[in-house]
mmCIF file of C-alpha atoms and ligand atoms in Angstrom:
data_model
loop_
_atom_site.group_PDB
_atom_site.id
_atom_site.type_symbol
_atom_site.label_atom_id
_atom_site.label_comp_id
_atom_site.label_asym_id
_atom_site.label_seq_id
_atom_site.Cartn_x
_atom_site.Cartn_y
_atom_site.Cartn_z
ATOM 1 C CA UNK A 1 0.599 12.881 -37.311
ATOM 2 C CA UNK A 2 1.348 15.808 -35.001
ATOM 3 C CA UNK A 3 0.711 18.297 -37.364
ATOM 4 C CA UNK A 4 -2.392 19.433 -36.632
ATOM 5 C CA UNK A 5 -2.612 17.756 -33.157
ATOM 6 C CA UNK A 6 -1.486 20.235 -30.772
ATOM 7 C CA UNK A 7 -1.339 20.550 -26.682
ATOM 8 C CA UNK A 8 -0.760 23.522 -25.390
ATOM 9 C CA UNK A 9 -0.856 22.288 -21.821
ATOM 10 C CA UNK A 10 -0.275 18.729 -21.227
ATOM 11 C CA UNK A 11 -0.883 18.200 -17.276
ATOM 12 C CA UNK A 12 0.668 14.846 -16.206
ATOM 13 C CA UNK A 13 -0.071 13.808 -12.295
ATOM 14 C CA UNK A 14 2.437 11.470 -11.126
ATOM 15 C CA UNK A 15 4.674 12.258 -12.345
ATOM 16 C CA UNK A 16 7.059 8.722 -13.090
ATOM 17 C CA UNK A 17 8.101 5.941 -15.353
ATOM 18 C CA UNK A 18 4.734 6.174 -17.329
ATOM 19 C CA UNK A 19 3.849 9.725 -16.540
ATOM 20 C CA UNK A 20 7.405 10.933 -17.089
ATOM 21 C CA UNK A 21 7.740 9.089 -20.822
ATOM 22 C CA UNK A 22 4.737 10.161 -22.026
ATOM 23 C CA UNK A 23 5.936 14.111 -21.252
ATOM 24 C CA UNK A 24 8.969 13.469 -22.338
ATOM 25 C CA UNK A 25 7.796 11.683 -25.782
ATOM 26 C CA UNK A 26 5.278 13.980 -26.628
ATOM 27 C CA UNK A 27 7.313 17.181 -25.766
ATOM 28 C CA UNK A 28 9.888 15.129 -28.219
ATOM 29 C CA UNK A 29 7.315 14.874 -30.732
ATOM 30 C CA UNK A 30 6.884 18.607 -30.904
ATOM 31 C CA UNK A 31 3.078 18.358 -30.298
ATOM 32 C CA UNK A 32 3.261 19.444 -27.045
ATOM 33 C CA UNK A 33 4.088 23.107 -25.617
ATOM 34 C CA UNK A 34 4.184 23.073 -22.161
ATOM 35 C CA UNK A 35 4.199 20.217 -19.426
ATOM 36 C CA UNK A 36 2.605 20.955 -16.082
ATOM 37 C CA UNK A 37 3.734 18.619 -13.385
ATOM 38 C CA UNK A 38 1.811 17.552 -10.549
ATOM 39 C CA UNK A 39 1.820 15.052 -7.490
ATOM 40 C CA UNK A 40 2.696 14.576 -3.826
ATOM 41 C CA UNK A 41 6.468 14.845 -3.613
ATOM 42 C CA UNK A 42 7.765 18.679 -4.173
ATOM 43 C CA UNK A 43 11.432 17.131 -4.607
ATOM 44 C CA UNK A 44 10.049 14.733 -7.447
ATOM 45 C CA UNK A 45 8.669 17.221 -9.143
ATOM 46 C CA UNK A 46 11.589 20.041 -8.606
ATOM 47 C CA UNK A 47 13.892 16.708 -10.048
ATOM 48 C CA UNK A 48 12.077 16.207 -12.647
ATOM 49 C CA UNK A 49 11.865 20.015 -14.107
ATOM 50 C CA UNK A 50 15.522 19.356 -13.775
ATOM 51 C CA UNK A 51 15.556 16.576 -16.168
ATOM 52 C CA UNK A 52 13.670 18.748 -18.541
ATOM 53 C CA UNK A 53 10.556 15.863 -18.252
ATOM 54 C CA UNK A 54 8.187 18.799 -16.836
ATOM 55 C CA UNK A 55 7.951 22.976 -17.369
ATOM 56 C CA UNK A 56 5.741 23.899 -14.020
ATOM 57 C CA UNK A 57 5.032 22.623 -11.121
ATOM 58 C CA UNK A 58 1.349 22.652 -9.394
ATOM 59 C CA UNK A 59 0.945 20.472 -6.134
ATOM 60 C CA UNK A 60 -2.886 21.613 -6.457
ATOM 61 C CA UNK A 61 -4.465 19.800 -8.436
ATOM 62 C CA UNK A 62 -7.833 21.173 -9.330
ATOM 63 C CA UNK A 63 -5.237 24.349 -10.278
ATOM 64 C CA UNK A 64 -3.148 21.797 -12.126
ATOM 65 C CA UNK A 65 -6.011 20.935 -14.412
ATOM 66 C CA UNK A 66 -7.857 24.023 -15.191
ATOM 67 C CA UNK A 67 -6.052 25.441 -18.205
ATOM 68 C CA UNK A 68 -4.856 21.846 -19.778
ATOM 69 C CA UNK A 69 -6.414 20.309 -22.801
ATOM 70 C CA UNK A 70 -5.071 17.144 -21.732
ATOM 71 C CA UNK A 71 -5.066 15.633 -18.300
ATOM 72 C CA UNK A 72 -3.077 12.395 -18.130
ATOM 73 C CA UNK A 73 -3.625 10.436 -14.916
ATOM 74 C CA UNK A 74 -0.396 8.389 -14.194
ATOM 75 C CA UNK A 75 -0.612 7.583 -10.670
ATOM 76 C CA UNK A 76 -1.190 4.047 -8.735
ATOM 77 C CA UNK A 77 -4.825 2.658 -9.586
ATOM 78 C CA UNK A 78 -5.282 2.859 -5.499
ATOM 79 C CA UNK A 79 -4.994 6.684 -5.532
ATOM 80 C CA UNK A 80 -7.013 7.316 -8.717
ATOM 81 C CA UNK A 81 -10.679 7.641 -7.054
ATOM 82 C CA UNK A 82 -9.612 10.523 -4.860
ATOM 83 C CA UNK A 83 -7.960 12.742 -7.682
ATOM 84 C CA UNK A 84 -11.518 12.075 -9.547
ATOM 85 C CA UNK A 85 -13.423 13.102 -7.330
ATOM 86 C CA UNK A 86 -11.518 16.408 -6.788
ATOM 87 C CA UNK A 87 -10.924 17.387 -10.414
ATOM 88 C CA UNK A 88 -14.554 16.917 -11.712
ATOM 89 C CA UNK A 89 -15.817 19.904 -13.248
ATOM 90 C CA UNK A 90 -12.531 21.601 -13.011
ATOM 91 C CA UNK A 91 -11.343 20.891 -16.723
ATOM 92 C CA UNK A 92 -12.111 23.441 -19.258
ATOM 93 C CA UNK A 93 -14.640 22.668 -21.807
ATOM 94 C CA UNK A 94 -13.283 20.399 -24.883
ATOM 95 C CA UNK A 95 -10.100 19.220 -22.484
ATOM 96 C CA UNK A 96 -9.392 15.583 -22.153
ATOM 97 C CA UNK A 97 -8.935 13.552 -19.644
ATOM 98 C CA UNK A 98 -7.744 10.209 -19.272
ATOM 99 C CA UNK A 99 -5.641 7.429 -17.551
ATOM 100 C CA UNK A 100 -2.512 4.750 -17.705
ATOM 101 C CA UNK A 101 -3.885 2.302 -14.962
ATOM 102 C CA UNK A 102 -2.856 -1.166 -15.297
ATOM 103 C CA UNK A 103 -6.887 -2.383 -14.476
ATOM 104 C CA UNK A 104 -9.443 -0.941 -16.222
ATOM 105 C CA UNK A 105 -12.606 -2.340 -14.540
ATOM 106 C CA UNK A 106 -12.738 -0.653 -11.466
ATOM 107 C CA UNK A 107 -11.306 2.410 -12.841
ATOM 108 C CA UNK A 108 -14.375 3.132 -14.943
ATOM 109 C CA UNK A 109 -17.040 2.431 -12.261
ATOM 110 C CA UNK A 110 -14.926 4.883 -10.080
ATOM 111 C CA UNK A 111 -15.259 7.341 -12.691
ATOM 112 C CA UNK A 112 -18.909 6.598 -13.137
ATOM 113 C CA UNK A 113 -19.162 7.422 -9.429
ATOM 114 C CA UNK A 114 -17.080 10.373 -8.743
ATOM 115 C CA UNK A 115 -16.854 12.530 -12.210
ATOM 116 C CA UNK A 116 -20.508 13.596 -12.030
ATOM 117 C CA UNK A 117 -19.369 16.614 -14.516
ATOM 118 C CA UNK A 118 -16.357 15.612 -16.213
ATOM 119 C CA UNK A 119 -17.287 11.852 -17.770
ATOM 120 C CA UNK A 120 -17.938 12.679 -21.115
ATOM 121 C CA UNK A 121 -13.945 13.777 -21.275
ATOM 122 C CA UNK A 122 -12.912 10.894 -19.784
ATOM 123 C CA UNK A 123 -11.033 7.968 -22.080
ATOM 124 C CA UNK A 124 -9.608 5.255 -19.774
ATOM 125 C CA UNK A 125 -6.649 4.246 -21.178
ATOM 126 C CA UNK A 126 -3.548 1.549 -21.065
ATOM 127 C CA UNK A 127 0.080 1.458 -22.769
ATOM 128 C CA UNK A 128 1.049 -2.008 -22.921
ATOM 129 C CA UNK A 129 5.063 -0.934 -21.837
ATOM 130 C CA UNK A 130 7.082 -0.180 -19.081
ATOM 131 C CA UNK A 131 9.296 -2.366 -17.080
ATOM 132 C CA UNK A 132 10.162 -3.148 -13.309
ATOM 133 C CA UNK A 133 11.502 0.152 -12.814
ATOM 134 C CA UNK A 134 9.553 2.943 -11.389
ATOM 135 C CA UNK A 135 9.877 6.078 -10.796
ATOM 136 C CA UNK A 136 10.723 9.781 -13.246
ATOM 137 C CA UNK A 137 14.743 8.664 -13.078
ATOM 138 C CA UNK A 138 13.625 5.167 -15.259
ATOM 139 C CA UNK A 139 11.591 7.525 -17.966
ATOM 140 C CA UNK A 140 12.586 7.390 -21.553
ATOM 141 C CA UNK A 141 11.090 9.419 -24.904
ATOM 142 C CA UNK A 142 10.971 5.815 -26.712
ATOM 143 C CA UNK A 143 8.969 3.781 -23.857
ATOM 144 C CA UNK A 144 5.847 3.556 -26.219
ATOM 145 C CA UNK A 145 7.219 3.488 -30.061
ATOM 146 C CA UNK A 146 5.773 0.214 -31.657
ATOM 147 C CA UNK A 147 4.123 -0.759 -28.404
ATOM 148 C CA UNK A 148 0.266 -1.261 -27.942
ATOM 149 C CA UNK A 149 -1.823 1.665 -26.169
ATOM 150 C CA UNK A 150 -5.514 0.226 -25.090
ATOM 151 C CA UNK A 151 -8.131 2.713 -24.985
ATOM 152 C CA UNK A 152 -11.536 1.391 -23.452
ATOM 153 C CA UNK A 153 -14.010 4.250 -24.016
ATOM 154 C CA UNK A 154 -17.602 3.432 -22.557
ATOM 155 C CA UNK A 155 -20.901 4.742 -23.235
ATOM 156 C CA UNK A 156 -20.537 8.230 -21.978
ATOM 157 C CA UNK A 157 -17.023 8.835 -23.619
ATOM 158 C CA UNK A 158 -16.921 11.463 -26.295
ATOM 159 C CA UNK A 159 -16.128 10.393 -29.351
ATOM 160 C CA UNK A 160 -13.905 13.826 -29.777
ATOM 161 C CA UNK A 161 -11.655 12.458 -26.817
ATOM 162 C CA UNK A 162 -11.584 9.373 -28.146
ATOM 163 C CA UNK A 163 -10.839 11.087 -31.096
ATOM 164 C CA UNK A 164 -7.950 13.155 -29.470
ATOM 165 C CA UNK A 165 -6.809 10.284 -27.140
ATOM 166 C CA UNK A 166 -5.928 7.997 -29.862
ATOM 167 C CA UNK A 167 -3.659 10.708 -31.903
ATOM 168 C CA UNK A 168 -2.150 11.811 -28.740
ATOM 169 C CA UNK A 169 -0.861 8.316 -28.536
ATOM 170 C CA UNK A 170 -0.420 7.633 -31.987
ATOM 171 C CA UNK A 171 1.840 11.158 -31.705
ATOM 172 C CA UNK A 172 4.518 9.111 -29.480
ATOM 173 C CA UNK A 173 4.514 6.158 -31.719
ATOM 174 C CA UNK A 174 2.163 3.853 -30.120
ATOM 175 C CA UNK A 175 -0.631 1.262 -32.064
ATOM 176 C CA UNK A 176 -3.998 2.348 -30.328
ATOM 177 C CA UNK A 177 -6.674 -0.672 -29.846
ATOM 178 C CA UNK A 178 -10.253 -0.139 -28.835
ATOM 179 C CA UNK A 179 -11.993 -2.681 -26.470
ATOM 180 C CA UNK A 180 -14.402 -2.832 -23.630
ATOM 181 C CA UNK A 181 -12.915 -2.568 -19.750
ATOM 182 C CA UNK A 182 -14.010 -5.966 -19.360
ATOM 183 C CA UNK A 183 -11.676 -7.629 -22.202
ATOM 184 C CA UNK A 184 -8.724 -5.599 -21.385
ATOM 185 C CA UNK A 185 -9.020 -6.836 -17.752
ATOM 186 C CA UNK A 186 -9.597 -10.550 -18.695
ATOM 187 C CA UNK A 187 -6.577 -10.117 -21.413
ATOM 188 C CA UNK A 188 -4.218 -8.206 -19.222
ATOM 189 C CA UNK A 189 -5.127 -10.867 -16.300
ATOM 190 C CA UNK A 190 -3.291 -13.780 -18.497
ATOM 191 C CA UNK A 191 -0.348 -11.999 -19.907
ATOM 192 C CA UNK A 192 0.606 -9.303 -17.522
ATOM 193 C CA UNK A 193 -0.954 -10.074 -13.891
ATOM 194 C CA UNK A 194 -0.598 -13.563 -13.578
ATOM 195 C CA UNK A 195 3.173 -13.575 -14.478
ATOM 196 C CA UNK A 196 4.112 -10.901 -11.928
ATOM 197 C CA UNK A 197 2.313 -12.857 -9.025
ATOM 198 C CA UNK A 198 3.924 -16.058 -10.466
ATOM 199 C CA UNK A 199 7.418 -14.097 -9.992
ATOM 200 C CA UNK A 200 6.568 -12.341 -6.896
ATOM 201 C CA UNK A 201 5.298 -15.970 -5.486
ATOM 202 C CA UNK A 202 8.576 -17.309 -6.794
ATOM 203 C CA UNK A 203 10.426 -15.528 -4.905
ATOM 204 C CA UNK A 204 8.541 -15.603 -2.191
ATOM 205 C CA UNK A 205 8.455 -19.441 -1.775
ATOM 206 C CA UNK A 206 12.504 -19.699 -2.027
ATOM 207 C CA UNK A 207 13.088 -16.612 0.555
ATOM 208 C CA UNK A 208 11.410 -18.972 2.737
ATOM 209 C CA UNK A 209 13.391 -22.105 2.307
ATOM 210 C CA UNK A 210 15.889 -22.871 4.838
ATOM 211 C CA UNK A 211 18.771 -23.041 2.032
ATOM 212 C CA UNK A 212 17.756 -19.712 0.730
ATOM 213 C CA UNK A 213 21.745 -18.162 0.372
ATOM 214 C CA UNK A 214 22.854 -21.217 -1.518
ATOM 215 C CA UNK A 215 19.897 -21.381 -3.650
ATOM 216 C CA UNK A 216 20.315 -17.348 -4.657
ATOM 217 C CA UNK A 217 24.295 -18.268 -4.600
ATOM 218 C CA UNK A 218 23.804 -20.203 -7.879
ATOM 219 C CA UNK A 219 20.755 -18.739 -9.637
ATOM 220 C CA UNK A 220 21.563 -18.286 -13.129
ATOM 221 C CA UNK A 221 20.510 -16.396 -16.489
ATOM 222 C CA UNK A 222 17.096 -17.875 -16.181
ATOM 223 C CA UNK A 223 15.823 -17.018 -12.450
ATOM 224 C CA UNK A 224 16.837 -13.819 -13.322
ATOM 225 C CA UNK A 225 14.520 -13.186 -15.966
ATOM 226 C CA UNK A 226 11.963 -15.145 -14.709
ATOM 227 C CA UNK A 227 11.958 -12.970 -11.662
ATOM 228 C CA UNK A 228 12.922 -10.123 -13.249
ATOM 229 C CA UNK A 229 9.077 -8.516 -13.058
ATOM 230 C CA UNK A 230 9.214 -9.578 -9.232
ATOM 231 C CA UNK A 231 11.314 -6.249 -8.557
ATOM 232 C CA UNK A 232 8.143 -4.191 -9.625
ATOM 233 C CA UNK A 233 6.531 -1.614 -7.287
ATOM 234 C CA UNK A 234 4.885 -3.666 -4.737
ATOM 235 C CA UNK A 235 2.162 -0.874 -3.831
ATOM 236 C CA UNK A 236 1.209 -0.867 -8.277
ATOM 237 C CA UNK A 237 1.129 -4.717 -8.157
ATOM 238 C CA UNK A 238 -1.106 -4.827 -4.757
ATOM 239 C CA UNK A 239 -3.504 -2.460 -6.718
ATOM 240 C CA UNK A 240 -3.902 -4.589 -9.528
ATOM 241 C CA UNK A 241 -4.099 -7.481 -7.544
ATOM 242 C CA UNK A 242 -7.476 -5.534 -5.759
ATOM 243 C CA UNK A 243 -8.778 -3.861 -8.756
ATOM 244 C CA UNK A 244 -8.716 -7.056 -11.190
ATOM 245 C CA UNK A 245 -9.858 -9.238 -8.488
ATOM 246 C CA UNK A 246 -12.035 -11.686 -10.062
ATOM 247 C CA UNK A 247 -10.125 -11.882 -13.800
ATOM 248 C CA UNK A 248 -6.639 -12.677 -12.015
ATOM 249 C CA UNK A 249 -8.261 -15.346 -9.225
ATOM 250 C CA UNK A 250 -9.843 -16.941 -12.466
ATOM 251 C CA UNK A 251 -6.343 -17.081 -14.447
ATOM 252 C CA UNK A 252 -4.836 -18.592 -10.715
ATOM 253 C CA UNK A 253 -7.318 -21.309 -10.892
ATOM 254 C CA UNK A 254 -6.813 -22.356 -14.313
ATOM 255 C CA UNK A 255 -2.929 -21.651 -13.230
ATOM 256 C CA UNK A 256 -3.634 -24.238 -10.360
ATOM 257 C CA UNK A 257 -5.268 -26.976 -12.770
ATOM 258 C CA UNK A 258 -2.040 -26.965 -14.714
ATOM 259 C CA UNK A 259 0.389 -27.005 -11.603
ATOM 260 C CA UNK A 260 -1.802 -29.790 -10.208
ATOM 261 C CA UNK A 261 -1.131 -31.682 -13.495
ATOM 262 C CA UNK A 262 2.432 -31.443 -14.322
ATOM 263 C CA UNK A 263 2.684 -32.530 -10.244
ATOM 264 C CA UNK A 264 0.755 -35.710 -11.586
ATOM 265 C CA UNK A 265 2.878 -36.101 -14.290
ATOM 266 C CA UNK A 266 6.441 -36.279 -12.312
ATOM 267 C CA UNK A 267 4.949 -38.057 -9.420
ATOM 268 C CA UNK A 268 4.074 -40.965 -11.878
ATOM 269 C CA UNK A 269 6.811 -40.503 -13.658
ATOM 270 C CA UNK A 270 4.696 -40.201 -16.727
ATOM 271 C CA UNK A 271 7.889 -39.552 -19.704
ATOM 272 C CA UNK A 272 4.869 -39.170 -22.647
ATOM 273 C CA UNK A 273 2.797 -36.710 -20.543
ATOM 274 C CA UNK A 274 5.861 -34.362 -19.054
ATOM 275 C CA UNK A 275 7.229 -34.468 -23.152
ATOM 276 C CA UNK A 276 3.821 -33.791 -23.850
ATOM 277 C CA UNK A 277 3.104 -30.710 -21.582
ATOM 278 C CA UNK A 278 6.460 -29.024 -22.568
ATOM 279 C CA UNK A 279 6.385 -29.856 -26.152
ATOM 280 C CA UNK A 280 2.996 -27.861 -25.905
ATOM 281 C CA UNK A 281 3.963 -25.102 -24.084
ATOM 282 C CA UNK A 282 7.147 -24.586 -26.010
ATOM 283 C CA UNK A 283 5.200 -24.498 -29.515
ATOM 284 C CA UNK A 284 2.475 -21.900 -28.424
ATOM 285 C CA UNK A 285 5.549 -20.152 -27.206
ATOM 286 C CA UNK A 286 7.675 -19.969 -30.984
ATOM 287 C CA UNK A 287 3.977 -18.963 -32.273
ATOM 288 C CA UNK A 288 2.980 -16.376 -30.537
ATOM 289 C CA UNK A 289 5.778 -14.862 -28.536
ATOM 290 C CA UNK A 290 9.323 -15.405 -30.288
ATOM 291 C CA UNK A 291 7.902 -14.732 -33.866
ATOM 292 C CA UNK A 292 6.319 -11.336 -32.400
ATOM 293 C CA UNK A 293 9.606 -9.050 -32.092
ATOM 294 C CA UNK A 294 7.521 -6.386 -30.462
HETATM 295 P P1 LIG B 301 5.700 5.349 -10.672
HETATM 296 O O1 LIG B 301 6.911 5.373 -11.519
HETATM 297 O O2 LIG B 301 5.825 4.939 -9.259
HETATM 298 O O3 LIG B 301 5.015 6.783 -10.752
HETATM 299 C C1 LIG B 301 3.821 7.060 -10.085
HETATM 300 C C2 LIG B 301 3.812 8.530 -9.697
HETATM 301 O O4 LIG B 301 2.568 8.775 -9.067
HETATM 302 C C3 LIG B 301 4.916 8.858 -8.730
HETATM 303 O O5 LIG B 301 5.856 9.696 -9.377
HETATM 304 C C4 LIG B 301 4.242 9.571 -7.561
HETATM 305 O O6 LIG B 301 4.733 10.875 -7.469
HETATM 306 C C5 LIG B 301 2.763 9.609 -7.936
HETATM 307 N N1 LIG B 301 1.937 9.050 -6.850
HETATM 308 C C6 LIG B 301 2.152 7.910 -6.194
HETATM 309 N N2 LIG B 301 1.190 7.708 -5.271
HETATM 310 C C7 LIG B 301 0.366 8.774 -5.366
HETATM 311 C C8 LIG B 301 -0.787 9.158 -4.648
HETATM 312 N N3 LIG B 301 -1.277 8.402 -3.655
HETATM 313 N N4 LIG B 301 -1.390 10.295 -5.005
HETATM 314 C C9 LIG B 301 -0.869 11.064 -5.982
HETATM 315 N N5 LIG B 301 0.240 10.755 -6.673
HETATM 316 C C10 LIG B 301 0.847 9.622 -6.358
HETATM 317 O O7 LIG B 301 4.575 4.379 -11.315
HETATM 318 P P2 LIG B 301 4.341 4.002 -12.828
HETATM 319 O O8 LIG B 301 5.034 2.725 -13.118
HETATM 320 O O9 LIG B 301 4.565 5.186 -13.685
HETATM 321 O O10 LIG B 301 2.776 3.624 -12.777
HETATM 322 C C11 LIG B 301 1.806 4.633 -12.823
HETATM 323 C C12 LIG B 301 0.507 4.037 -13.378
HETATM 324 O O11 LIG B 301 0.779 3.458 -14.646
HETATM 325 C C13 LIG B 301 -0.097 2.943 -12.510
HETATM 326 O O12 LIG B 301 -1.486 3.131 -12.425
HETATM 327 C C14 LIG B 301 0.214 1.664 -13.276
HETATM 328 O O13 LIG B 301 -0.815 0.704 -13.091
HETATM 329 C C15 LIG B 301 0.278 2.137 -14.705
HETATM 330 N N6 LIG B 301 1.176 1.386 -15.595
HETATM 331 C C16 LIG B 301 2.390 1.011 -15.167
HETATM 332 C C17 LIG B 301 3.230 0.283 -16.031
HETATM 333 C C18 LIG B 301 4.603 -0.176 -15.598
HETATM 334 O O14 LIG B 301 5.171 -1.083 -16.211
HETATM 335 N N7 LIG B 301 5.178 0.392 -14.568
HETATM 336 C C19 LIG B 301 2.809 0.003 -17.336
HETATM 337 C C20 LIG B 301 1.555 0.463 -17.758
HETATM 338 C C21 LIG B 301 0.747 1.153 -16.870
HETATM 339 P P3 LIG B 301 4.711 11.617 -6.040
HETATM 340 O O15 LIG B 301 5.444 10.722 -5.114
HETATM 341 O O16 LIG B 301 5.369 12.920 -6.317
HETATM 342 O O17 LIG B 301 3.289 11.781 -5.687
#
């Protein structure tokens, strides 16, 4: 697949747990020559050279971007806008450019409203992997074999850079998808979203009970990996939470419904219905998530 996809200069800013494994995978993969790092933290980046995740190190960024034929964005949604707005126009002709971001919604109107010059390169992007780690120290070459990549080109996208996007991924072992902002956000809102604010909530709800050292005395195998997503980066997960406002307070209400009806269910000590519920939810369960080993 790499053959005759090549990067001379792969530009990665933020450089972390998604920024660092896709360097790291694609200089693996022999498709990539050179990795320019860039981002706010000079020790970061000086680490990370160390590691051997990054070649050179630009803090400026419209410098960091002018020779790269791809430009991956892997930074928290909340600082996105501003790095648009100062890169537009700065990529050379035919580069790509395109992003990791968790919410893909609000990314593409931002890019719609600051990349005046540079739109046509752009190819908002997803990988469906990572983990509650964060951070170039938690990056691995492997993060993205047999995991899902989401592109969700729009109107003004080229089809070259979707074109280029899609191998570039394909490159470090990923299965690409194509669908519009608007289904990724409603899709990512069920499966990825709501389960971090049920574990963050969680967690939240028992710091606050008065028997909170006994109760984390004895939690077992399970708390831990229910909560295990509630260690995430709290500044990611707050700009999910703003960017995919209205698909994640739609999954909370329908979230609610359910929580009001298993309540029902105890408090009348209803043995069918609470046999009923789980039987349910433990089915669609051995369906759709044990059978897929992915
Ligand atoms: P991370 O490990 O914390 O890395 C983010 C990097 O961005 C940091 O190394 C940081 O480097 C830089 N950065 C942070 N704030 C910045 C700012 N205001 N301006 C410029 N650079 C900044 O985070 P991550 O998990 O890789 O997440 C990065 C993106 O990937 C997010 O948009 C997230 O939604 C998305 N994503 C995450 C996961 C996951 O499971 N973690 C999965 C898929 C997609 P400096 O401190 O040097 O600036």
């Amino acid at each position: 697949m790499s053959q005759s996809f090549r990067i001379t200069q792969l530009t990665v800013i933020g450089v972390g747990l998604i920024g660092g494994s896709m360097a790291r995978a694609l200089k693996g993969s022999g498709a990539c020559e050179k990795v320019l790092g860039c981002g706010r933290s000079l020790a970061n980046l000086e680490y990370a050279r160390r590691l051997g995740v990054i070649d050179v190190i630009e803090q400026d960024v419209v410098k960091a971007v002018k020779d790269a034929d791809v430009v991956v964005v892997a930074v928290p949604l909340g600082a996105i806008p501003e790095l648009f707005r100062k890169i537009d126009g700065a990529l050379k002709s035919g580069a790509i450019l395109t992003d990791v971001g968790s919410a893909k919604g609000r990314v593409v109107q931002q890019a719609r409203e600051t990349l005046e010059r540079t739109l046509g390169a752009f190819v908002p992007g997803h990988p469906i992997a990572g983990s509650e780690q964060s951070g170039v120290d938690a990056s691995h070459a492997g993060l993205f074999k047999g995991r899902c990549a989401i592109l969700t080109p729009i109107q003004e996208t080229t089809p070259e850079a979707v074109a280029g996007t899609r191998r570039l991924w394909e490159c470090i072992g990923a299965r690409v998808y194509e669908m519009t902002p608007e289904a990724h956000d409603q899709v990512l809102a069920a499966t990825s979203h709501l389960p971090h604010l049920l574990a963050y909530t969680l967690m939240h709800t028992l710091l606050h009970t008065e028997s909170r050292e006994q109760i984390f005395q004895f939690a077992a195998g399970g708390f831990k990996d229910f909560t295990r997503i509630a260690s995430s980066d709290p500044v990611m997960w707050r700009d999910i939470c703003l960017a995919n406002r209205d698909a994640i307070l739609a999954m909370l209400q329908k979230f609610n419904t359910d929580i009001e009806c298993i309540s029902r269910l105890i408090r009348e000590g209803d043995s069918e219905g609470i046999l009923e519920f789980f039987s349910h939810a433990k089915a669609a369960r051995d369906q759709y998530i044990v059978k897929d080993k992915t």
